[in-house]
GROMACS .gro file of C-alpha atoms in nm:
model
  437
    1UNK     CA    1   2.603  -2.010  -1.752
    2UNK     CA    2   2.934  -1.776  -1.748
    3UNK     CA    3   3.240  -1.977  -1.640
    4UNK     CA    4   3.347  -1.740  -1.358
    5UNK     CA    5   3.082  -1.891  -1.109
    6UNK     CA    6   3.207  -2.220  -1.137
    7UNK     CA    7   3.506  -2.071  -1.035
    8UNK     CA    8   3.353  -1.904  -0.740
    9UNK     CA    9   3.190  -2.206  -0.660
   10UNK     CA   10   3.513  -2.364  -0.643
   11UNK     CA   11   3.649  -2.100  -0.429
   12UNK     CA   12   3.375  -2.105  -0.236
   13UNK     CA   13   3.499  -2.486  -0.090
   14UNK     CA   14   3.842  -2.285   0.071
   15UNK     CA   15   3.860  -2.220   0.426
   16UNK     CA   16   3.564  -2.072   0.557
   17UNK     CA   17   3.556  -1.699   0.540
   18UNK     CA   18   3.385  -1.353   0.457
   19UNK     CA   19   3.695  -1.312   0.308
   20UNK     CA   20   3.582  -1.421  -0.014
   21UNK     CA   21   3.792  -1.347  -0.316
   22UNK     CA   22   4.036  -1.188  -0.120
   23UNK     CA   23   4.109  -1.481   0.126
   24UNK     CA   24   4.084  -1.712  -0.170
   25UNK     CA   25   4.411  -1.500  -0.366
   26UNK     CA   26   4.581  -1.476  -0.057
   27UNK     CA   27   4.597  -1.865  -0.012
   28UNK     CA   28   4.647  -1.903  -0.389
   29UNK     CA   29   4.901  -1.584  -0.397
   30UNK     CA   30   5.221  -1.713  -0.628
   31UNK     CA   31   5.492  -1.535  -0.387
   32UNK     CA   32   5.305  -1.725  -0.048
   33UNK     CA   33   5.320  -2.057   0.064
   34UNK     CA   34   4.952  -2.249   0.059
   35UNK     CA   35   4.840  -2.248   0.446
   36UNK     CA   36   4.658  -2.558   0.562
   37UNK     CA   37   4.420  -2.410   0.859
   38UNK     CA   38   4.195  -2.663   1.063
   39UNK     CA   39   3.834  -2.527   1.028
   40UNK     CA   40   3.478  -2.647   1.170
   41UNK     CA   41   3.288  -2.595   0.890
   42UNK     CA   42   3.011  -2.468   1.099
   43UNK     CA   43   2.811  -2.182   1.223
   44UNK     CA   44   3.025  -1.950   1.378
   45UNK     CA   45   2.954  -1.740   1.700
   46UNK     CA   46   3.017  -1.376   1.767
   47UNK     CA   47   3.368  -1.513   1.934
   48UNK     CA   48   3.489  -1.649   1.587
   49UNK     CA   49   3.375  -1.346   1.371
   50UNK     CA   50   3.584  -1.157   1.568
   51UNK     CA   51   3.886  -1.298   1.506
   52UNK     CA   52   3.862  -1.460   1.144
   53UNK     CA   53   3.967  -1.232   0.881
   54UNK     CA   54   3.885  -1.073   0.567
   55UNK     CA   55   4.004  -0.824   0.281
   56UNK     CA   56   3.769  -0.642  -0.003
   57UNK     CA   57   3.652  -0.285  -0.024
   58UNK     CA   58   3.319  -0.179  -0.027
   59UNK     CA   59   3.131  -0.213  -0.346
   60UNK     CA   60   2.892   0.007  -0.552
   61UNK     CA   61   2.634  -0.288  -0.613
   62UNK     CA   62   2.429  -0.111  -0.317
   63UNK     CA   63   2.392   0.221  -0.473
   64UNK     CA   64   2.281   0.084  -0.772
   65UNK     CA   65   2.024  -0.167  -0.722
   66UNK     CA   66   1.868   0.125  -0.471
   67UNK     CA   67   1.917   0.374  -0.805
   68UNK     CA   68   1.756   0.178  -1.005
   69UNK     CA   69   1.492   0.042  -0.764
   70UNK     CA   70   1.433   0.454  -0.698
   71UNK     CA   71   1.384   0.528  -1.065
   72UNK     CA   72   1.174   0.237  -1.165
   73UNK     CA   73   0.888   0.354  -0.893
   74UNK     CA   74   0.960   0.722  -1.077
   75UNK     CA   75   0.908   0.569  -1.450
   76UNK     CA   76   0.560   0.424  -1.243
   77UNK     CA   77   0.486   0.737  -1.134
   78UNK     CA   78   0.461   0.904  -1.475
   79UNK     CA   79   0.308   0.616  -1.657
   80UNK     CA   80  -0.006   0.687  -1.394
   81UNK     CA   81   0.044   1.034  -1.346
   82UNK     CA   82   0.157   1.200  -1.698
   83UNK     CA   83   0.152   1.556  -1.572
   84UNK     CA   84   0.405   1.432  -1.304
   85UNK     CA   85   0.766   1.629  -1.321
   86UNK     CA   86   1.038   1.361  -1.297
   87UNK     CA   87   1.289   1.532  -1.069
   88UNK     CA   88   1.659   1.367  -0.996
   89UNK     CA   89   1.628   1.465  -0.590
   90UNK     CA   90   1.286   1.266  -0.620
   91UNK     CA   91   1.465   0.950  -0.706
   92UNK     CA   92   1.760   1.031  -0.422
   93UNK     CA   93   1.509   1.055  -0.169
   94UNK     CA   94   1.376   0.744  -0.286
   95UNK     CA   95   1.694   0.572  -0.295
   96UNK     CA   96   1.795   0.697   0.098
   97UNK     CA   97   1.442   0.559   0.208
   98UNK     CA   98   1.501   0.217  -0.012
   99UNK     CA   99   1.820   0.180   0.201
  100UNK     CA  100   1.694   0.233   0.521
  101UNK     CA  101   1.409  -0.011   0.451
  102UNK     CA  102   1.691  -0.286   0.385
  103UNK     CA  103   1.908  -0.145   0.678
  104UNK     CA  104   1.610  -0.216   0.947
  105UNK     CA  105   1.558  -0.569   0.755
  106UNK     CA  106   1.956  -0.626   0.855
  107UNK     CA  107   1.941  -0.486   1.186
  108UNK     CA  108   1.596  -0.488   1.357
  109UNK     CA  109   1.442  -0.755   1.182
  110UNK     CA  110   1.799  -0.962   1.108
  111UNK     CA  111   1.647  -1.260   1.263
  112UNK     CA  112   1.314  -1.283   0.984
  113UNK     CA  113   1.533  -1.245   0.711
  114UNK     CA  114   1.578  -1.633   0.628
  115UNK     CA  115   1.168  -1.629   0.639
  116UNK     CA  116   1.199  -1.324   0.432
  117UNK     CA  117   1.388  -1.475   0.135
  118UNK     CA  118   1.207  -1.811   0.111
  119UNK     CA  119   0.875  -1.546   0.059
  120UNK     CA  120   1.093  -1.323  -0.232
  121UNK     CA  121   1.239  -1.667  -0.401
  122UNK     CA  122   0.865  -1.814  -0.431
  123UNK     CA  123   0.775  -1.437  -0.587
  124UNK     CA  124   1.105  -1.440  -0.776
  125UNK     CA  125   0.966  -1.783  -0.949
  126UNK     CA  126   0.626  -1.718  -0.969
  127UNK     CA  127   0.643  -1.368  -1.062
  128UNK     CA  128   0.840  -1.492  -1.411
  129UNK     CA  129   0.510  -1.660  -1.509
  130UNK     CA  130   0.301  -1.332  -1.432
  131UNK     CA  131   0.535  -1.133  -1.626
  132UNK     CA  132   0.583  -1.367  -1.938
  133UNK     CA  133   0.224  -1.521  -1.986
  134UNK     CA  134   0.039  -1.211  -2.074
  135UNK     CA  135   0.330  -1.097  -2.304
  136UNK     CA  136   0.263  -1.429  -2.473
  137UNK     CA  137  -0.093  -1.405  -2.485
  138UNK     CA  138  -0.130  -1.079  -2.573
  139UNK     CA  139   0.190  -0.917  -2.700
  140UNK     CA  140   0.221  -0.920  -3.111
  141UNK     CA  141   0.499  -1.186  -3.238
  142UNK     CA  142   0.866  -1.031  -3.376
  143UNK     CA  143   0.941  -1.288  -3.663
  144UNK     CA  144   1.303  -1.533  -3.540
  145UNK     CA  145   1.466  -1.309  -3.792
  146UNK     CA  146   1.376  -0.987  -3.649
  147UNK     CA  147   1.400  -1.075  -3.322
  148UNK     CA  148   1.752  -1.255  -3.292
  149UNK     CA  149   1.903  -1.182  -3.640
  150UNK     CA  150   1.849  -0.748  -3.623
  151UNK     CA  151   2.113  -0.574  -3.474
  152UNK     CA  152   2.110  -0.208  -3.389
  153UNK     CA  153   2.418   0.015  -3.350
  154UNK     CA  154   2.265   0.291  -3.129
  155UNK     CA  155   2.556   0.430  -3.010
  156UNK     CA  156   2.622   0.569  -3.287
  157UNK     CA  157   2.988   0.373  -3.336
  158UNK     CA  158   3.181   0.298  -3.648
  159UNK     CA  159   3.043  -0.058  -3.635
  160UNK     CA  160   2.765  -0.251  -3.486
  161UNK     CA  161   3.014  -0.528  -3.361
  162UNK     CA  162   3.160  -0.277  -3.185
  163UNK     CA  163   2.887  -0.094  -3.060
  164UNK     CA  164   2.790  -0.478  -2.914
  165UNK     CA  165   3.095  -0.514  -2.729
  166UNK     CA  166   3.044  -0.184  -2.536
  167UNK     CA  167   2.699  -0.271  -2.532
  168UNK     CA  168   2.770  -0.578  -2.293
  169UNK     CA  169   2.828  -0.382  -1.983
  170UNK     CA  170   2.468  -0.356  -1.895
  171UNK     CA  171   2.371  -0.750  -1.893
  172UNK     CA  172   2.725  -0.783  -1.747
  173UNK     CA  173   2.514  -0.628  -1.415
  174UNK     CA  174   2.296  -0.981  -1.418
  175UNK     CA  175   2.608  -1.215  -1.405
  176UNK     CA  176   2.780  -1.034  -1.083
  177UNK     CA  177   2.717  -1.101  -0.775
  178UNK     CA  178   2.682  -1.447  -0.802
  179UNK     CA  179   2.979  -1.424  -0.498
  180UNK     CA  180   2.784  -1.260  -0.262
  181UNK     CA  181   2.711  -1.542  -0.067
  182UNK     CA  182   3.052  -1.612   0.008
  183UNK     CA  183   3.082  -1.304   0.184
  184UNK     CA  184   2.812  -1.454   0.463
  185UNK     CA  185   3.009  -1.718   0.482
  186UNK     CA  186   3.090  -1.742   0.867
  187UNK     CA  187   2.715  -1.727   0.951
  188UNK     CA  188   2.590  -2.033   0.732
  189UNK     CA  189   2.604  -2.377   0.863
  190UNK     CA  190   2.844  -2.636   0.690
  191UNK     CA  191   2.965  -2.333   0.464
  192UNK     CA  192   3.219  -2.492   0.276
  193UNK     CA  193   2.977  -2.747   0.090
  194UNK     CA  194   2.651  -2.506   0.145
  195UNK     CA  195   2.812  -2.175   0.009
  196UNK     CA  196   2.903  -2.384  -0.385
  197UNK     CA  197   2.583  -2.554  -0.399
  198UNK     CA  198   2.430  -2.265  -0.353
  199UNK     CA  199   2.632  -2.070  -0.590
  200UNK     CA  200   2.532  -2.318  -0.876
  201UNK     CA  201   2.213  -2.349  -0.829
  202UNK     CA  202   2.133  -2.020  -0.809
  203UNK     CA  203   2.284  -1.978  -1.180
  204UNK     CA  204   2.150  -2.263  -1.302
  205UNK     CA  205   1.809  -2.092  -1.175
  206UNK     CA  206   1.837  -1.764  -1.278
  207UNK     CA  207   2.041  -1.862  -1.562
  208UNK     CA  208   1.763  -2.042  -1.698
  209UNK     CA  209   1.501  -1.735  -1.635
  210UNK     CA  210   1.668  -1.486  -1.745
  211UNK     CA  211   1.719  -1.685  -2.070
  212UNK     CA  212   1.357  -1.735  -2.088
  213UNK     CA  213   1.299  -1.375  -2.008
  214UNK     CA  214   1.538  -1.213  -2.260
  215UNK     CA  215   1.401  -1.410  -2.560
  216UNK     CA  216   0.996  -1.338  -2.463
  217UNK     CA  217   1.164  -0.978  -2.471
  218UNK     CA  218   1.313  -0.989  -2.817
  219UNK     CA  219   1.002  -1.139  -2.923
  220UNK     CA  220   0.760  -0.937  -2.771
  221UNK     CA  221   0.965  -0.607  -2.723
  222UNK     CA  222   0.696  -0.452  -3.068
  223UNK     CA  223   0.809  -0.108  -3.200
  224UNK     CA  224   1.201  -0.041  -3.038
  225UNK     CA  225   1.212   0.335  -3.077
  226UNK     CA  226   0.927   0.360  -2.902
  227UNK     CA  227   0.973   0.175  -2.593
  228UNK     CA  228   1.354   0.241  -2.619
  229UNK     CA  229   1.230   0.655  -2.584
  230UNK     CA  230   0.948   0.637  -2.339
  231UNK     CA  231   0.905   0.880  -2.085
  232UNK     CA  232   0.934   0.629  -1.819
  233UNK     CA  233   1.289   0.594  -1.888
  234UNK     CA  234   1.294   0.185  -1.867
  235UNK     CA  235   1.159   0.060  -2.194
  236UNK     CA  236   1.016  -0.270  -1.997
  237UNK     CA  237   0.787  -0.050  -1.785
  238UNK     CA  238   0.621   0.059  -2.193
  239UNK     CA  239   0.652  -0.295  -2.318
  240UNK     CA  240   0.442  -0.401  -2.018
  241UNK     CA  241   0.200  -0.116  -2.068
  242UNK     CA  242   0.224  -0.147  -2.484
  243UNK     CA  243   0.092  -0.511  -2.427
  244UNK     CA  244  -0.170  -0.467  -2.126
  245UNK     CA  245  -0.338  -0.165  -2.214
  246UNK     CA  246  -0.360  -0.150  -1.807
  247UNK     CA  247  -0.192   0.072  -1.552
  248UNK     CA  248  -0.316  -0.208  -1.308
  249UNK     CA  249  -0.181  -0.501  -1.479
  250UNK     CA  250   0.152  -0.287  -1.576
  251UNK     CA  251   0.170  -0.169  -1.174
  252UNK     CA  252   0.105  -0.537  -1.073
  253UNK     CA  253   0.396  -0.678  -1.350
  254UNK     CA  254   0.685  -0.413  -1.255
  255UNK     CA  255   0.576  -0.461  -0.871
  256UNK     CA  256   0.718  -0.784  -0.935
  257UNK     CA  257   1.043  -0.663  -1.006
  258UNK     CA  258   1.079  -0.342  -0.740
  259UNK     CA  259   1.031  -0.646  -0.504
  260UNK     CA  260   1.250  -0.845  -0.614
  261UNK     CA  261   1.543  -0.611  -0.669
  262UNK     CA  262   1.460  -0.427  -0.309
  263UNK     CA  263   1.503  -0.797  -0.154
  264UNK     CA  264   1.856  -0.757  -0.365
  265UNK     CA  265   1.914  -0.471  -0.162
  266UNK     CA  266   1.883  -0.635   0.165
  267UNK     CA  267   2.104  -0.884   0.030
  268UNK     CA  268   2.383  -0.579  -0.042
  269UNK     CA  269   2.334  -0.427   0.280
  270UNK     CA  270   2.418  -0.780   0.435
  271UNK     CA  271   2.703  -0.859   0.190
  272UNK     CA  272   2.805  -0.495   0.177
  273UNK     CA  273   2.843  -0.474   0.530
  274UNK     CA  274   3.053  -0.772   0.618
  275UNK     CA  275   3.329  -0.657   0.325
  276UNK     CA  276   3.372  -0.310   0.532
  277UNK     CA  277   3.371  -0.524   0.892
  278UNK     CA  278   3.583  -0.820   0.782
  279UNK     CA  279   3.853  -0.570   0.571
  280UNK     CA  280   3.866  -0.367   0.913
  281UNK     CA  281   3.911  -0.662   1.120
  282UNK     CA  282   4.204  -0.708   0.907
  283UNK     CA  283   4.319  -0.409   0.965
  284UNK     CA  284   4.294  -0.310   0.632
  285UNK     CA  285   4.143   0.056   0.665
  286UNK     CA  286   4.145   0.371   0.916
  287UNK     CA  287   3.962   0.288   1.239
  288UNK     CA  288   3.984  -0.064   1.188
  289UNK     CA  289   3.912  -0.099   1.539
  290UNK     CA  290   3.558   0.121   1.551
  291UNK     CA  291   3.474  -0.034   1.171
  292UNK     CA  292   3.560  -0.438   1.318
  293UNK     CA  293   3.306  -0.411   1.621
  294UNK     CA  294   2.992  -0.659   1.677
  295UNK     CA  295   2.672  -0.605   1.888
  296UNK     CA  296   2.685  -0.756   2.133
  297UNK     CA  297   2.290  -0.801   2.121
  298UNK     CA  298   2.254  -0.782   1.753
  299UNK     CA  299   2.537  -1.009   1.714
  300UNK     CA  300   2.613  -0.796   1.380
  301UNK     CA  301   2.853  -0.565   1.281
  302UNK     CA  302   2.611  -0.280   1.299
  303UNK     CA  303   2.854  -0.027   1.287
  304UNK     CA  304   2.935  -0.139   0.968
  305UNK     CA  305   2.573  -0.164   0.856
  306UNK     CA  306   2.522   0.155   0.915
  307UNK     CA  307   2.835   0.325   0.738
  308UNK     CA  308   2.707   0.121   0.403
  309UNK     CA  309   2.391   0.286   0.486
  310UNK     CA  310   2.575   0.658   0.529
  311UNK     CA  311   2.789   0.618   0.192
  312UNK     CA  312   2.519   0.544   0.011
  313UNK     CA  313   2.280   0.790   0.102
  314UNK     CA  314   2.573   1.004   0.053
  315UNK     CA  315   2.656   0.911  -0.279
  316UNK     CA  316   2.339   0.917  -0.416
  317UNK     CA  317   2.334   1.297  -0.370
  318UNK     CA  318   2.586   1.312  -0.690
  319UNK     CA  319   2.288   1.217  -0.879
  320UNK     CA  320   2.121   1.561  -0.818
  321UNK     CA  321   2.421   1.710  -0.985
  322UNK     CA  322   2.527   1.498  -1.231
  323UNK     CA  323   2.362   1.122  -1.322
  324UNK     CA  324   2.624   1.107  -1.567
  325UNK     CA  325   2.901   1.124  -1.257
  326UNK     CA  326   2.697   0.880  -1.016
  327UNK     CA  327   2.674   0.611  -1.341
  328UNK     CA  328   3.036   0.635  -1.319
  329UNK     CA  329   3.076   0.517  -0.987
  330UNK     CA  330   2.812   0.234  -1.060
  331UNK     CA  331   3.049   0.132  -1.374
  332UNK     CA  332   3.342   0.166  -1.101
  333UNK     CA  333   3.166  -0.092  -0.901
  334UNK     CA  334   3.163  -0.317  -1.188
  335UNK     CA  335   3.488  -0.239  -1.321
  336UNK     CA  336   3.633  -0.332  -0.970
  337UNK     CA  337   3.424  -0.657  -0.936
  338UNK     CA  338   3.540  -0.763  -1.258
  339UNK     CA  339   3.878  -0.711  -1.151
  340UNK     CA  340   3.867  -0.926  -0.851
  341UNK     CA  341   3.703  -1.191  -1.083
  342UNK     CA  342   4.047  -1.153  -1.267
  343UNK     CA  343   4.324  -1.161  -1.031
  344UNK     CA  344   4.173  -1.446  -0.801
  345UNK     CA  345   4.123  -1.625  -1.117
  346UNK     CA  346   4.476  -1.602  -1.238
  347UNK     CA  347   4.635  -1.660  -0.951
  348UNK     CA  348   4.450  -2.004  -0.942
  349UNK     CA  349   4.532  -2.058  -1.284
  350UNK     CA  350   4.908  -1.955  -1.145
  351UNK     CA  351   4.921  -2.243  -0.961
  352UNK     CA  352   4.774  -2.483  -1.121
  353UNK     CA  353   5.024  -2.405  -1.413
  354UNK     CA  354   5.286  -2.476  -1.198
  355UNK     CA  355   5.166  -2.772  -1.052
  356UNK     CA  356   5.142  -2.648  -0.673
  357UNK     CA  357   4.898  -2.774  -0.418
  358UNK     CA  358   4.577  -2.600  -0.381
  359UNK     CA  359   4.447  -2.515  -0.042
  360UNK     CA  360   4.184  -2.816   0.089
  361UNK     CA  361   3.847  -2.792  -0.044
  362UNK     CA  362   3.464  -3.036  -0.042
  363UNK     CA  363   3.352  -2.916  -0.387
  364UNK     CA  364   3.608  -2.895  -0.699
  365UNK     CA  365   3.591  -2.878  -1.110
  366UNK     CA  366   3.782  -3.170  -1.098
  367UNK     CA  367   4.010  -3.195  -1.381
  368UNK     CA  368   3.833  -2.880  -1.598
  369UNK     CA  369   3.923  -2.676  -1.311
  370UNK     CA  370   4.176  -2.551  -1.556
  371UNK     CA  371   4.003  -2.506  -1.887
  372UNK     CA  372   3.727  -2.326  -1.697
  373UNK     CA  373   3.999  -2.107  -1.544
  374UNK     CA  374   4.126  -2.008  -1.868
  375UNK     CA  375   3.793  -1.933  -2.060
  376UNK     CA  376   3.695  -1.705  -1.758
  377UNK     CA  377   3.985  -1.515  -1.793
  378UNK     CA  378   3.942  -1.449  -2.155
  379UNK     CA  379   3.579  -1.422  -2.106
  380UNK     CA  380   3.631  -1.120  -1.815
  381UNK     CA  381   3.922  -0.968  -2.035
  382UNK     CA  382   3.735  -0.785  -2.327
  383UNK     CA  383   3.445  -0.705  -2.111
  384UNK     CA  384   3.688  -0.518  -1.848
  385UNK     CA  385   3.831  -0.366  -2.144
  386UNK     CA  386   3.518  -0.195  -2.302
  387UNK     CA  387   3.334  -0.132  -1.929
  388UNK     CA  388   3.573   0.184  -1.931
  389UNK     CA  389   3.449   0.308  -2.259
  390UNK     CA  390   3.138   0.538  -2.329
  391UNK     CA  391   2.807   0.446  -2.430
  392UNK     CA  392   2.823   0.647  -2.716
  393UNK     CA  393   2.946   0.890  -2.942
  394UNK     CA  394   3.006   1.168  -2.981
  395UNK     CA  395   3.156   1.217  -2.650
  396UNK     CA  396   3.147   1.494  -2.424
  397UNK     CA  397   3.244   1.546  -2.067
  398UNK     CA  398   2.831   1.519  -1.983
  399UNK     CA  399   2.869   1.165  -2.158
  400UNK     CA  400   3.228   1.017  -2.090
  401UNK     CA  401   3.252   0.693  -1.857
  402UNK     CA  402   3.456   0.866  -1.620
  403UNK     CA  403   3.531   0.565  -1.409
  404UNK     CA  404   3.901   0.518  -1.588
  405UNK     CA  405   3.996   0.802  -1.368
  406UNK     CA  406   3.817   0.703  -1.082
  407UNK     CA  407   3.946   0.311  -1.078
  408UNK     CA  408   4.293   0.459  -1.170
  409UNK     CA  409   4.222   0.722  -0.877
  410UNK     CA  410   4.154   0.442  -0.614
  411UNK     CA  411   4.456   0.260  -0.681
  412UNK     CA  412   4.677   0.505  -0.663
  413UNK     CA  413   4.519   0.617  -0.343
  414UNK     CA  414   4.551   0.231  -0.208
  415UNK     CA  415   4.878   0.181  -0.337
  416UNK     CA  416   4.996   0.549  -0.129
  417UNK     CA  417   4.789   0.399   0.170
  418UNK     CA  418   4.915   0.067   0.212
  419UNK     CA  419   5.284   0.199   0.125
  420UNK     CA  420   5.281   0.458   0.424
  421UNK     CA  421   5.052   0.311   0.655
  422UNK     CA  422   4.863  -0.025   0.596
  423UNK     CA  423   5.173  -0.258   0.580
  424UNK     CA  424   5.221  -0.142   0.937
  425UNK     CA  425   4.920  -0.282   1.051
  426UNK     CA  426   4.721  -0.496   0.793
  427UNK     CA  427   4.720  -0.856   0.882
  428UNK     CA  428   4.626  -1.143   0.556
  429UNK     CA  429   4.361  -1.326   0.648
  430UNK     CA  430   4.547  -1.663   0.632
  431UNK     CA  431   4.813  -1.483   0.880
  432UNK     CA  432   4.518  -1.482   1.110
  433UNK     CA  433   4.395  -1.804   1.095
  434UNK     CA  434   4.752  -1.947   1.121
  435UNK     CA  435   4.845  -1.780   1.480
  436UNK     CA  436   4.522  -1.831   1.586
  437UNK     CA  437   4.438  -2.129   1.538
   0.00000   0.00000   0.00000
């Protein structure tokens, strides 16, 4: 279990808000003075999320779950179909139809979604059991030494401990998100206890299965240059197959997980959406007024809903140029969540250095509140570090992680932005609940 979701469990217990991280810093910022709001705790109707506030950009976490959703139907394609011709447009067509698949879910259908999820959690758990038990019943056995003791630099770095650290930015993709919940925040009942319970259990969960998962891999994964070069181009899709010796059973297995990861994507439509809307009701962006509206049938911000829709469909057409430049803004995306992780984090740890109050709260670490603090930080720090590094060497502009220039690129571009414009208008979330309330 990584550290950092207790500590989004913990801010999860603040005021409630789609605010999120960014509400959470702004109570805990060291130059601001902790504001004690009154809240409900409750559901809140189209009245409240209207005037309760909210700060975070719009993330990447979209755009990749669709990518990868796209391409993993592709790699199914040409396992069936060998004389198939994997074209990049193919899987940005499939990536613009993904999203408006989740975009009618959070729109149309908003109202079935809570019947929706119970349907994908009972497939999520059962589907670990129809992925696992054949690969122990049929798949041949690694031996504990060559499955967890053989390490392979394939990056082609000076050393493999190295090559591990850079390594670590791909299952770095399983332990984000975990905060997405939060950002729903002002449409769940009793939030402030629901929202942490939630949080933990859902890493305790998939904490657990995704242990049990990665080790049936290592055992079970048989020859690695094989699977690691099949034309598929996701070595599970081959392992499946390699062990099977059935399209059917391999189509049935990686069904499992295109469902599962599309239901991801309705999540980040949902999530996704309520960043852009609550940042804009802040006034935190251009045509925060147009971005901020709500249905007044829907009861959504469906303006908002459908610009996450727009950028990503947009984006995705980088990836008939250049995959190389549309994995860079999918390392962006985690090389910005990360860095949200870190500066809520240490402004918490900010205060509780100096002994300040922390802003009310129904669910807390207690007394290793601290010591939790600390080990996320230096947890997050060497894995922000590498994300900006390349997967490989040699390196050449085709291959370069290009998302140094892009983060630096954003900031810049929100440091000019708030300097000539947004201090003029932007208004902290706490600001808002204080004169409103």
């Amino acid at each position: 279990m990584d550290s950092k979701d207790d500590h989004h469990s913990n801010v999860a217990t603040y005021p409630v808000n789609d605010d999120g991280g960014h509400h959470a810093m702004d109570e805990l910022d060291p130059t601001g003075v902790v504001v004690k709001p009154k809240w409900r705790g409750t559901s809140l109707d189209k009245l409240d999320m209207e005037v309760l506030g909210r700060n975070q950009v719009l993330r990447a976490g979209l755009l990749s779950v669709g990518f990868i959703v796209g391409t993993i139907i592709q790699g199914l394609i040409i396992l069936n179909n060998p004389t198939y011709v994997f074209e990049r447009w193919h899987g940005t067509l499939l990536v613009w139809a993904i999203t408006a698949f989740c975009v009618i879910f959070n729109t149309v259908l908003a109202k079935r979604l809570p019947a929706v999820e119970g349907i994908v959690l009972t497939i999520h758990i059962m589907g670990l059991f129809a992925v696992i038990v054949p690969l122990w019943v049929l798949a041949p056995r690694a031996t504990a030494s060559e499955a967890l003791l053989t390490f392979t630099n394939g990056g082609g770095w000076p050393t493999t401990g190295l090559s591990a650290m850079i390594g670590l930015l791909t299952p770095m993709g399983s332990l984000l998100g975990f905060d997405c919940a939060v950002h729903m925040s002002e449409e769940v009942e009793d939030a402030s206890r629901t929202l942490p319970r939630s949080i933990m259990w859902s890493v305790y969960l998939n904490g657990s299965m995704g242990l049990i998962m990665a080790i049936t891999m290592c055992y079970c994964l048989g020859d690695l240059e094989e699977v690691v070069q099949t034309d598929t181009g996701y070595p599970f899709i081959q392992v499946f197959f390699n062990v099977t010796k059935s399209h059917a059973a391999t189509n049935i297995m990686t069904a499992i997980m295109i469902i599962t990861l599309t239901a991801c994507c309705i999540s980040e439509v949902a999530t996704s959406s309520r960043q852009l809307w609550s940042f804009a009701r802040d006034k935190g962006i251009p045509f925060s007024d147009w971005f901020a509206y709500v249905s007044p049938t829907m009861h959504i911000p469906l303006r908002a809903v459908l610009v996450s829709m727009s950028i990503t469909c947009t984006v995705s057409l980088i990836n008939i140029g250049s995959t190389a430049a549309l994995n860079a803004i999918v390392s962006l995306g985690v090389v910005s969540l990360i860095s949200s992780y870190y500066i809520t984090i240490a402004c918490l740890i900010w205060r509780r250095l100096k002994g300040e109050p922390l802003p009310q709260r129904r669910w807390s670490l207690g007394r290793y509140g601290l010591v939790v603090n600390i080990i996320s930080l230096l947890f997050l720090t060497p894995i922000w570090f590498f994300a900006f590094w390349p997967l490989s060497t040699p390196v050449e502009a085709s291959s370069m992680n290009w998302a140094v220039v892009m983060y630096c690129g954003v900031i810049a571009w929100s440091l000019v932005y708030y300097s000539i414009w947004g201090k003029h208008s932007y208004v902290g979330p706490v600001t808002v609940v204080k004169r409103d309330l």
